[in-house]
């Protein structure tokens, strides 16, 4: 590259796999909370917390949000993120006004779980999306988790524990994550703050029943099938029996899970028939579930599932094509993508995935046609825009490529892969400061600690304008937030 600008990075998927270490990652989260995340706003030694204000709650949520992102990989695919966000938005529209905005992320983790922290930070595991059968079941879990936040259960417990400082709270959180039911499996399944709250602050039967009841109200008011909550709880219970994993702690507190499922079903029976008999609209859920399974699940297991599908099942043909691509079975992937396109030529997702595949294997002309079509069908498909930007840059249309890169980053500001390719493009084009800065962002959001310092220093060495200085200071703010929990 020009101007001595060089950077190499492993593919993003490789980095994700390298960072996934199962339950140990969640244990580390708790330990980091003890040592790093909260002392910044803990009271002086010997002071007691007393009132746990909304400001404290929001600050705790921010710290926890940064910590989770620093320890577990995120799924940045807009198709998946936007879908989960849409469920949260439906629920948020019917919950009482909150002094914060709910923020949604998807974690690449096989635990069947979701959690909402104080301050409204919601994380959904890919394992939950793969384990449920209906959208209303995913919504039921999220409604329960959001209810713990809106009812301020954790804040109330802290306020009642007059002798708990925020530092002590951090220790309790650490114990909850590491303890998780007494096993590493429990630590993985109890990977939610709501679950941690249960163990750490001794959630009462009333708290859990309150979350079930309020969550049910949100679920119904948002228009979902009300039996979704009980259905989700039942699936989680069955999974714990069949696999030997621990039930998430929000299902194992004082009221036993069987009793709680019965109570939820009783509430459903008391609803009007028109509400009880709502039908699930699972079309979008099925698409996202298939994409998650094809892209992130164990390849061997997922392959057996898709290979058993009928040839007329268009989405399963797409899943099969993605899996063949993951396994580097190029010929079979090409055939499967062709079948998926012929089966459903009006589906933007099929065009996007096919275009992504052909770009990766080097057929850029065909990729360009497919990605253009995907973008025309859905201008909010930022993954399609990302690959199209790469195509444009390869073709020498650099200004157009930069326009698309900026648009993608406007909506996916923490996507390390987008920062990586944009940074390398800028460096190749002689825009050295911006190039190094975006590579530093890439390293930051992929949690490559040593590279962050190196690339930041390189960016600082080539600052030329006040605007450059401002951009670096903005980066330093993000860096210090994450550095505090590393």
Short mmCIF file of C-alpha atoms in Angstrom, two decimals:
data_model
loop_
_atom_site.label_atom_id
_atom_site.label_comp_id
_atom_site.label_asym_id
_atom_site.label_seq_id
_atom_site.Cartn_x
_atom_site.Cartn_y
_atom_site.Cartn_z
CA UNK A 1 0.00 0.00 0.00
CA UNK A 2 1.05 3.59 -0.52
CA UNK A 3 2.81 5.79 2.01
CA UNK A 4 4.05 2.80 3.95
CA UNK A 5 0.48 2.12 5.08
CA UNK A 6 0.10 -1.57 5.92
CA UNK A 7 -2.37 -3.53 7.91
CA UNK A 8 -3.29 -7.17 7.95
CA UNK A 9 -6.16 -8.77 9.81
CA UNK A 10 -7.69 -12.21 10.06
CA UNK A 11 -11.20 -12.59 8.69
CA UNK A 12 -13.78 -11.33 11.13
CA UNK A 13 -15.37 -14.75 11.52
CA UNK A 14 -12.02 -16.12 12.59
CA UNK A 15 -11.69 -13.46 15.22
CA UNK A 16 -15.16 -14.24 16.47
CA UNK A 17 -14.43 -17.93 16.81
CA UNK A 18 -11.16 -17.21 18.55
CA UNK A 19 -12.94 -15.06 21.12
CA UNK A 20 -15.74 -17.50 21.82
CA UNK A 21 -14.81 -19.57 24.83
CA UNK A 22 -18.22 -20.67 26.04
CA UNK A 23 -19.10 -20.17 29.63
CA UNK A 24 -15.64 -18.91 30.59
CA UNK A 25 -16.33 -15.68 28.78
CA UNK A 26 -19.33 -15.05 30.97
CA UNK A 27 -17.34 -15.85 34.09
CA UNK A 28 -14.75 -13.30 33.01
CA UNK A 29 -17.51 -10.72 32.67
CA UNK A 30 -18.37 -11.06 36.31
CA UNK A 31 -14.76 -10.96 37.40
CA UNK A 32 -14.13 -7.86 35.36
CA UNK A 33 -17.10 -6.17 36.97
CA UNK A 34 -15.47 -6.78 40.33
CA UNK A 35 -12.12 -5.33 39.37
CA UNK A 36 -12.74 -2.71 36.71
CA UNK A 37 -16.21 -1.72 35.68
CA UNK A 38 -17.79 -0.07 38.69
CA UNK A 39 -15.20 1.52 40.98
CA UNK A 40 -15.22 4.62 38.78
CA UNK A 41 -18.42 5.76 40.50
CA UNK A 42 -18.32 3.81 43.76
CA UNK A 43 -18.71 5.89 46.93
CA UNK A 44 -15.77 6.54 49.28
CA UNK A 45 -14.55 3.71 51.48
CA UNK A 46 -16.93 3.11 54.37
CA UNK A 47 -19.84 4.89 52.71
CA UNK A 48 -23.07 3.05 52.09
CA UNK A 49 -25.05 3.33 48.93
CA UNK A 50 -28.47 4.13 50.34
CA UNK A 51 -30.44 5.66 47.47
CA UNK A 52 -29.78 4.06 44.11
CA UNK A 53 -30.88 6.84 41.79
CA UNK A 54 -31.98 6.61 38.20
CA UNK A 55 -28.69 8.30 37.31
CA UNK A 56 -26.79 5.51 39.11
CA UNK A 57 -28.92 2.92 37.35
CA UNK A 58 -28.22 4.41 33.93
CA UNK A 59 -24.50 4.64 34.71
CA UNK A 60 -24.41 1.02 35.84
CA UNK A 61 -26.15 0.01 32.62
CA UNK A 62 -23.62 1.90 30.50
CA UNK A 63 -20.71 0.24 32.26
CA UNK A 64 -22.29 -3.16 31.89
CA UNK A 65 -23.06 -2.56 28.22
CA UNK A 66 -19.43 -1.72 27.46
CA UNK A 67 -18.23 -4.69 29.48
CA UNK A 68 -20.44 -7.19 27.64
CA UNK A 69 -19.33 -5.85 24.27
CA UNK A 70 -15.72 -6.07 25.38
CA UNK A 71 -16.08 -9.73 26.30
CA UNK A 72 -18.53 -11.34 23.88
CA UNK A 73 -18.82 -11.04 20.09
CA UNK A 74 -21.81 -9.31 18.53
CA UNK A 75 -23.81 -10.22 15.45
CA UNK A 76 -23.84 -7.14 13.22
CA UNK A 77 -25.95 -8.56 10.39
CA UNK A 78 -28.69 -5.93 9.91
CA UNK A 79 -31.24 -8.60 8.98
CA UNK A 80 -30.83 -10.13 12.46
CA UNK A 81 -30.29 -6.95 14.47
CA UNK A 82 -33.20 -5.09 12.93
CA UNK A 83 -35.52 -8.02 13.52
CA UNK A 84 -34.70 -8.25 17.23
CA UNK A 85 -34.88 -4.48 17.54
CA UNK A 86 -38.35 -4.51 15.94
CA UNK A 87 -39.63 -6.86 18.66
CA UNK A 88 -38.18 -4.63 21.38
CA UNK A 89 -39.68 -1.56 19.70
CA UNK A 90 -43.14 -3.16 19.72
CA UNK A 91 -42.78 -3.91 23.41
CA UNK A 92 -41.26 -0.53 24.22
CA UNK A 93 -44.25 1.21 22.66
CA UNK A 94 -46.53 -0.21 25.36
CA UNK A 95 -44.32 -0.04 28.47
CA UNK A 96 -44.55 2.96 30.80
CA UNK A 97 -42.26 5.89 29.87
CA UNK A 98 -38.68 5.23 30.95
CA UNK A 99 -35.85 7.70 31.70
CA UNK A 100 -33.66 5.98 29.10
CA UNK A 101 -33.85 4.44 25.65
CA UNK A 102 -33.75 0.68 25.21
CA UNK A 103 -30.76 -0.42 23.15
CA UNK A 104 -30.69 -3.84 21.52
CA UNK A 105 -27.79 -6.10 20.55
CA UNK A 106 -27.43 -9.73 19.49
CA UNK A 107 -24.68 -11.84 21.03
CA UNK A 108 -23.01 -14.67 19.15
CA UNK A 109 -23.46 -17.26 21.87
CA UNK A 110 -25.25 -20.63 21.96
CA UNK A 111 -26.80 -20.11 25.40
CA UNK A 112 -30.60 -20.03 25.20
CA UNK A 113 -30.88 -16.67 26.85
CA UNK A 114 -31.63 -12.96 26.69
CA UNK A 115 -31.13 -10.25 29.26
CA UNK A 116 -31.90 -6.62 29.97
CA UNK A 117 -29.63 -4.62 32.25
CA UNK A 118 -30.44 -1.50 34.25
CA UNK A 119 -30.51 1.43 31.88
CA UNK A 120 -32.31 -0.57 29.21
CA UNK A 121 -29.48 -2.44 27.47
CA UNK A 122 -30.92 -5.61 25.96
CA UNK A 123 -28.87 -8.55 24.69
CA UNK A 124 -30.31 -11.56 22.88
CA UNK A 125 -28.24 -14.69 22.36
CA UNK A 126 -28.28 -16.40 18.98
CA UNK A 127 -29.01 -19.57 20.95
CA UNK A 128 -32.40 -18.18 21.95
CA UNK A 129 -33.31 -17.35 18.35
CA UNK A 130 -32.43 -20.87 17.27
CA UNK A 131 -34.25 -22.62 20.14
CA UNK A 132 -37.67 -20.95 19.89
CA UNK A 133 -40.45 -22.01 17.53
CA UNK A 134 -42.43 -18.78 17.32
CA UNK A 135 -41.82 -15.05 17.37
CA UNK A 136 -44.18 -14.68 20.33
CA UNK A 137 -41.87 -16.93 22.38
CA UNK A 138 -38.87 -14.68 21.74
CA UNK A 139 -41.09 -11.71 22.58
CA UNK A 140 -42.26 -13.44 25.76
CA UNK A 141 -38.71 -13.80 27.07
CA UNK A 142 -37.89 -10.20 26.15
CA UNK A 143 -41.08 -8.92 27.76
CA UNK A 144 -40.15 -10.67 31.01
CA UNK A 145 -36.63 -9.24 30.91
CA UNK A 146 -37.85 -5.73 30.12
CA UNK A 147 -40.31 -5.98 33.01
CA UNK A 148 -37.44 -6.50 35.46
CA UNK A 149 -36.04 -3.18 34.20
CA UNK A 150 -39.29 -1.20 34.10
CA UNK A 151 -40.28 -2.45 37.56
CA UNK A 152 -36.78 -1.45 38.80
CA UNK A 153 -36.35 -4.72 40.64
CA UNK A 154 -32.58 -4.53 40.85
CA UNK A 155 -32.69 -0.88 41.92
CA UNK A 156 -35.25 -1.68 44.62
CA UNK A 157 -33.13 -4.51 45.96
CA UNK A 158 -30.08 -2.27 46.13
CA UNK A 159 -32.02 0.50 47.86
CA UNK A 160 -33.32 -1.94 50.46
CA UNK A 161 -29.81 -3.21 51.12
CA UNK A 162 -28.59 -0.09 52.87
CA UNK A 163 -25.12 -1.50 53.49
CA UNK A 164 -24.34 -2.35 49.88
CA UNK A 165 -21.89 -0.10 48.11
CA UNK A 166 -21.58 -0.21 44.35
CA UNK A 167 -18.27 -2.00 44.82
CA UNK A 168 -20.06 -4.65 46.88
CA UNK A 169 -22.65 -4.85 44.16
CA UNK A 170 -19.89 -5.54 41.66
CA UNK A 171 -18.70 -8.43 43.83
CA UNK A 172 -22.22 -9.80 44.00
CA UNK A 173 -22.51 -9.63 40.23
CA UNK A 174 -19.20 -11.45 39.88
CA UNK A 175 -20.38 -14.17 42.22
CA UNK A 176 -23.63 -14.50 40.31
CA UNK A 177 -21.92 -14.95 36.97
CA UNK A 178 -19.27 -17.34 38.21
CA UNK A 179 -21.69 -19.23 40.45
CA UNK A 180 -24.57 -19.57 38.00
CA UNK A 181 -26.22 -22.51 39.71
CA UNK A 182 -22.98 -24.09 40.84
CA UNK A 183 -21.58 -25.15 37.48
CA UNK A 184 -19.93 -23.76 34.40
CA UNK A 185 -23.05 -24.71 32.47
CA UNK A 186 -25.04 -22.65 34.91
CA UNK A 187 -22.72 -19.71 34.41
CA UNK A 188 -23.38 -19.87 30.69
CA UNK A 189 -27.14 -20.21 31.01
CA UNK A 190 -27.29 -17.53 33.71
CA UNK A 191 -25.55 -15.08 31.43
CA UNK A 192 -28.15 -12.35 31.91
CA UNK A 193 -28.10 -9.52 34.32
CA UNK A 194 -31.67 -10.43 35.26
CA UNK A 195 -30.44 -13.92 36.06
CA UNK A 196 -27.48 -12.52 37.93
CA UNK A 197 -29.80 -10.22 39.87
CA UNK A 198 -31.80 -13.24 41.01
CA UNK A 199 -28.78 -14.95 42.55
CA UNK A 200 -27.01 -11.84 43.72
CA UNK A 201 -29.84 -9.84 45.26
CA UNK A 202 -32.14 -12.66 46.27
CA UNK A 203 -35.07 -11.91 44.01
CA UNK A 204 -38.27 -12.78 45.79
CA UNK A 205 -41.21 -14.76 44.58
CA UNK A 206 -43.07 -11.47 44.32
CA UNK A 207 -40.38 -9.97 42.05
CA UNK A 208 -40.50 -12.88 39.64
CA UNK A 209 -44.28 -13.05 39.61
CA UNK A 210 -44.32 -9.30 39.06
CA UNK A 211 -41.99 -9.64 36.07
CA UNK A 212 -44.15 -12.45 34.67
CA UNK A 213 -47.32 -10.43 35.13
CA UNK A 214 -45.98 -7.12 33.81
CA UNK A 215 -44.23 -8.93 30.96
CA UNK A 216 -47.50 -10.63 30.04
CA UNK A 217 -49.24 -7.26 29.96
CA UNK A 218 -46.57 -5.90 27.63
CA UNK A 219 -46.75 -8.98 25.43
CA UNK A 220 -50.53 -8.74 25.04
CA UNK A 221 -50.61 -4.96 24.59
CA UNK A 222 -47.95 -5.22 21.86
CA UNK A 223 -50.17 -7.60 19.89
CA UNK A 224 -48.25 -10.85 20.33
CA UNK A 225 -49.84 -14.24 20.97
CA UNK A 226 -50.12 -14.31 24.77
CA UNK A 227 -49.17 -17.98 25.12
CA UNK A 228 -45.69 -17.11 23.82
CA UNK A 229 -44.27 -16.53 27.29
CA UNK A 230 -45.41 -19.89 28.64
CA UNK A 231 -44.27 -21.59 25.44
CA UNK A 232 -40.79 -20.11 25.79
CA UNK A 233 -40.53 -21.10 29.45
CA UNK A 234 -41.67 -24.62 28.61
CA UNK A 235 -39.03 -24.99 25.91
CA UNK A 236 -36.33 -23.81 28.27
CA UNK A 237 -37.47 -26.32 30.88
CA UNK A 238 -37.52 -29.16 28.36
CA UNK A 239 -34.06 -28.25 27.14
CA UNK A 240 -32.67 -28.34 30.67
CA UNK A 241 -34.04 -31.86 31.13
CA UNK A 242 -32.93 -33.21 27.78
CA UNK A 243 -29.45 -31.67 27.70
CA UNK A 244 -28.61 -31.50 31.38
CA UNK A 245 -28.00 -27.75 31.26
CA UNK A 246 -29.23 -25.51 34.03
CA UNK A 247 -32.41 -23.53 33.60
CA UNK A 248 -31.75 -19.77 33.32
CA UNK A 249 -31.99 -18.27 36.76
CA UNK A 250 -35.04 -16.17 35.88
CA UNK A 251 -36.87 -19.50 35.59
CA UNK A 252 -35.44 -21.16 38.67
CA UNK A 253 -36.12 -18.64 41.41
CA UNK A 254 -38.46 -19.21 44.34
CA UNK A 255 -41.59 -20.19 42.38
CA UNK A 256 -40.55 -23.40 40.62
CA UNK A 257 -40.72 -23.37 36.87
CA UNK A 258 -43.72 -25.70 36.65
CA UNK A 259 -45.73 -23.50 38.99
CA UNK A 260 -44.77 -20.36 37.11
CA UNK A 261 -45.72 -21.83 33.74
CA UNK A 262 -49.10 -22.78 35.23
CA UNK A 263 -49.60 -19.27 36.56
CA UNK A 264 -48.76 -17.73 33.19
CA UNK A 265 -51.16 -20.08 31.40
CA UNK A 266 -53.88 -19.22 33.93
CA UNK A 267 -53.46 -15.55 33.09
CA UNK A 268 -53.82 -16.41 29.40
CA UNK A 269 -57.06 -18.28 30.08
CA UNK A 270 -58.51 -15.17 31.69
CA UNK A 271 -58.01 -13.09 28.54
CA UNK A 272 -60.71 -12.47 25.97
CA UNK A 273 -61.08 -15.19 23.35
CA UNK A 274 -60.05 -12.78 20.60
CA UNK A 275 -56.72 -12.26 22.39
CA UNK A 276 -56.18 -15.89 23.39
CA UNK A 277 -56.73 -17.04 19.84
CA UNK A 278 -54.24 -14.74 18.18
CA UNK A 279 -52.13 -16.48 15.56
CA UNK A 280 -48.36 -16.21 15.22
CA UNK A 281 -46.99 -14.40 12.20
CA UNK A 282 -43.66 -16.17 11.98
CA UNK A 283 -42.57 -15.39 8.43
CA UNK A 284 -39.87 -12.91 9.38
CA UNK A 285 -38.88 -14.95 12.43
CA UNK A 286 -38.32 -18.03 10.24
CA UNK A 287 -36.08 -16.07 7.88
CA UNK A 288 -33.94 -14.72 10.70
CA UNK A 289 -33.81 -18.07 12.48
CA UNK A 290 -32.67 -19.77 9.28
CA UNK A 291 -30.01 -17.14 8.68
CA UNK A 292 -28.69 -17.45 12.24
CA UNK A 293 -28.64 -21.24 12.07
CA UNK A 294 -26.93 -21.29 8.67
CA UNK A 295 -24.38 -18.62 9.52
CA UNK A 296 -23.57 -19.29 13.17
CA UNK A 297 -24.74 -22.72 14.36
CA UNK A 298 -22.61 -25.84 14.41
CA UNK A 299 -22.16 -26.53 10.69
CA UNK A 300 -22.52 -30.31 10.89
CA UNK A 301 -25.75 -30.18 12.86
CA UNK A 302 -27.25 -27.42 10.71
CA UNK A 303 -26.25 -29.22 7.53
CA UNK A 304 -28.26 -32.29 8.51
CA UNK A 305 -31.29 -30.07 9.11
CA UNK A 306 -31.13 -28.31 5.76
CA UNK A 307 -30.29 -31.39 3.74
CA UNK A 308 -33.51 -33.00 4.95
CA UNK A 309 -35.61 -30.11 3.64
CA UNK A 310 -37.70 -30.42 0.51
CA UNK A 311 -36.31 -28.92 -2.73
CA UNK A 312 -39.38 -26.66 -2.84
CA UNK A 313 -38.44 -25.10 0.50
CA UNK A 314 -36.79 -21.95 -0.85
CA UNK A 315 -35.40 -20.68 2.44
CA UNK A 316 -33.87 -24.05 3.31
CA UNK A 317 -32.14 -24.01 -0.07
CA UNK A 318 -30.64 -20.67 0.91
CA UNK A 319 -29.55 -22.08 4.26
CA UNK A 320 -27.93 -25.01 2.51
CA UNK A 321 -26.07 -22.66 0.16
CA UNK A 322 -24.74 -20.57 3.05
CA UNK A 323 -23.58 -23.71 4.85
CA UNK A 324 -21.83 -25.09 1.78
CA UNK A 325 -20.08 -21.74 1.47
CA UNK A 326 -19.01 -21.90 5.13
CA UNK A 327 -17.60 -25.38 4.50
CA UNK A 328 -15.81 -24.18 1.35
CA UNK A 329 -17.78 -26.60 -0.82
CA UNK A 330 -17.82 -24.08 -3.64
CA UNK A 331 -19.43 -26.16 -6.39
CA UNK A 332 -22.27 -27.30 -4.20
CA UNK A 333 -22.73 -23.77 -2.83
CA UNK A 334 -22.97 -22.35 -6.36
CA UNK A 335 -25.63 -24.89 -7.30
CA UNK A 336 -27.57 -24.29 -4.09
CA UNK A 337 -27.55 -20.50 -4.55
CA UNK A 338 -28.80 -20.93 -8.11
CA UNK A 339 -31.63 -23.14 -6.83
CA UNK A 340 -32.52 -20.61 -4.11
CA UNK A 341 -32.63 -17.76 -6.64
CA UNK A 342 -34.77 -19.74 -9.04
CA UNK A 343 -37.08 -20.74 -6.20
CA UNK A 344 -37.60 -17.22 -4.84
CA UNK A 345 -36.30 -14.49 -7.18
CA UNK A 346 -38.18 -11.77 -5.29
CA UNK A 347 -36.37 -12.31 -2.00
CA UNK A 348 -33.76 -9.63 -1.34
CA UNK A 349 -31.97 -11.79 1.25
CA UNK A 350 -31.28 -14.50 -1.35
CA UNK A 351 -29.77 -11.95 -3.74
CA UNK A 352 -27.63 -10.48 -0.99
CA UNK A 353 -26.25 -13.80 0.19
CA UNK A 354 -25.63 -14.98 -3.36
CA UNK A 355 -23.86 -11.71 -4.21
CA UNK A 356 -21.75 -11.96 -1.08
CA UNK A 357 -20.78 -15.53 -2.00
CA UNK A 358 -19.82 -14.71 -5.59
CA UNK A 359 -17.81 -11.67 -4.49
CA UNK A 360 -15.88 -13.79 -2.01
CA UNK A 361 -15.07 -16.45 -4.59
CA UNK A 362 -13.91 -13.83 -7.09
CA UNK A 363 -16.78 -13.53 -9.61
CA UNK A 364 -17.15 -9.79 -9.19
CA UNK A 365 -19.27 -9.13 -12.26
CA UNK A 366 -21.92 -11.55 -11.13
CA UNK A 367 -21.61 -10.31 -7.56
CA UNK A 368 -22.15 -6.71 -8.66
CA UNK A 369 -25.40 -7.58 -10.44
CA UNK A 370 -26.72 -9.48 -7.43
CA UNK A 371 -25.71 -6.91 -4.83
CA UNK A 372 -27.15 -4.07 -6.89
CA UNK A 373 -30.44 -5.90 -7.05
CA UNK A 374 -30.40 -6.57 -3.31
CA UNK A 375 -29.77 -2.90 -2.53
CA UNK A 376 -32.55 -1.79 -4.89
CA UNK A 377 -34.94 -4.19 -3.17
CA UNK A 378 -33.92 -3.06 0.32
CA UNK A 379 -31.85 0.09 0.73
CA UNK A 380 -31.54 -0.67 4.48
CA UNK A 381 -29.61 -3.88 3.91
CA UNK A 382 -26.29 -2.50 5.10
CA UNK A 383 -24.46 -5.76 4.60
CA UNK A 384 -25.33 -5.64 0.90
CA UNK A 385 -24.19 -1.99 0.87
CA UNK A 386 -20.93 -2.97 2.54
CA UNK A 387 -20.06 -5.57 -0.08
CA UNK A 388 -21.19 -3.22 -2.83
CA UNK A 389 -18.84 -0.54 -1.46
CA UNK A 390 -15.99 -3.03 -1.64
CA UNK A 391 -16.88 -3.81 -5.25
CA UNK A 392 -16.93 -0.13 -6.17
CA UNK A 393 -13.54 0.46 -4.61
CA UNK A 394 -12.09 -2.55 -6.44
CA UNK A 395 -13.43 -1.05 -9.67
CA UNK A 396 -11.72 2.28 -8.99
CA UNK A 397 -14.93 4.15 -8.09
CA UNK A 398 -13.50 5.33 -4.82
CA UNK A 399 -15.67 8.32 -4.00
CA UNK A 400 -18.82 6.27 -4.54
CA UNK A 401 -17.35 3.51 -2.38
CA UNK A 402 -16.61 5.97 0.44
CA UNK A 403 -20.19 7.24 0.33
CA UNK A 404 -21.49 3.74 0.93
CA UNK A 405 -18.92 2.97 3.62
CA UNK A 406 -19.99 6.10 5.53
CA UNK A 407 -23.64 5.18 5.20
CA UNK A 408 -23.02 1.68 6.55
CA UNK A 409 -21.01 3.00 9.50
CA UNK A 410 -23.73 5.51 10.27
CA UNK A 411 -26.01 2.58 11.03
CA UNK A 412 -23.42 0.02 12.17
CA UNK A 413 -20.89 2.21 14.00
CA UNK A 414 -19.32 -0.69 15.94
CA UNK A 415 -18.88 -3.16 13.10
CA UNK A 416 -15.17 -3.96 13.17
CA UNK A 417 -15.14 -5.52 9.71
CA UNK A 418 -16.56 -2.41 8.05
CA UNK A 419 -14.02 -0.19 9.82
CA UNK A 420 -11.27 -2.59 8.74
CA UNK A 421 -12.05 -2.51 5.02
CA UNK A 422 -12.83 1.21 5.01
CA UNK A 423 -9.57 1.95 6.80
CA UNK A 424 -7.53 -0.10 4.35
CA UNK A 425 -9.27 1.58 1.42
CA UNK A 426 -8.49 5.04 2.82
CA UNK A 427 -4.86 4.10 3.46
CA UNK A 428 -4.43 2.75 -0.06
CA UNK A 429 -5.85 6.04 -1.34
CA UNK A 430 -3.30 8.08 0.61
CA UNK A 431 -5.67 9.25 3.37
CA UNK A 432 -3.32 7.97 6.03
CA UNK A 433 -4.76 9.53 9.20
CA UNK A 434 -8.32 8.40 8.47
CA UNK A 435 -7.06 5.03 7.42
CA UNK A 436 -5.21 4.39 10.65
CA UNK A 437 -8.10 5.81 12.68
CA UNK A 438 -10.64 3.40 11.19
CA UNK A 439 -8.23 0.51 11.61
CA UNK A 440 -7.93 1.55 15.26
CA UNK A 441 -11.74 1.47 15.53
CA UNK A 442 -11.70 -1.99 13.97
CA UNK A 443 -9.20 -3.22 16.54
CA UNK A 444 -11.20 -1.56 19.33
CA UNK A 445 -14.50 -3.19 18.41
CA UNK A 446 -12.89 -6.57 17.85
CA UNK A 447 -11.14 -6.23 21.23
CA UNK A 448 -7.59 -6.52 19.87
CA UNK A 449 -5.99 -4.58 22.68
CA UNK A 450 -2.39 -4.31 21.50
CA UNK A 451 -3.38 -3.29 17.98
CA UNK A 452 -5.53 -0.46 19.31
CA UNK A 453 -2.55 1.26 20.92
CA UNK A 454 -0.31 0.71 17.89
CA UNK A 455 -2.82 2.01 15.36
CA UNK A 456 -3.88 4.92 17.53
CA UNK A 457 -0.26 6.01 17.86
CA UNK A 458 0.20 5.79 14.10
CA UNK A 459 -2.90 7.93 13.56
CA UNK A 460 -1.70 10.50 16.10
CA UNK A 461 1.69 10.72 14.36
CA UNK A 462 0.09 11.86 11.08
CA UNK A 463 -2.44 14.39 12.37
CA UNK A 464 -2.52 17.36 10.03
CA UNK A 465 -5.68 19.36 10.80
CA UNK A 466 -7.83 20.43 13.79
CA UNK A 467 -10.51 18.11 12.41
CA UNK A 468 -8.07 15.21 12.69
CA UNK A 469 -7.40 16.14 16.32
CA UNK A 470 -11.12 16.23 17.09
CA UNK A 471 -11.65 12.85 15.45
CA UNK A 472 -8.83 11.33 17.50
CA UNK A 473 -10.25 12.77 20.72
CA UNK A 474 -13.61 11.23 19.87
CA UNK A 475 -11.88 7.90 19.37
CA UNK A 476 -10.03 8.28 22.68
CA UNK A 477 -13.36 8.64 24.49
CA UNK A 478 -14.57 5.31 23.08
CA UNK A 479 -11.19 3.74 23.79
CA UNK A 480 -11.14 4.78 27.44
CA UNK A 481 -14.64 3.38 27.96
CA UNK A 482 -13.63 -0.02 26.71
CA UNK A 483 -10.14 0.03 28.17
CA UNK A 484 -11.67 0.40 31.62
CA UNK A 485 -13.21 -3.06 31.39
CA UNK A 486 -10.37 -4.88 29.59
#
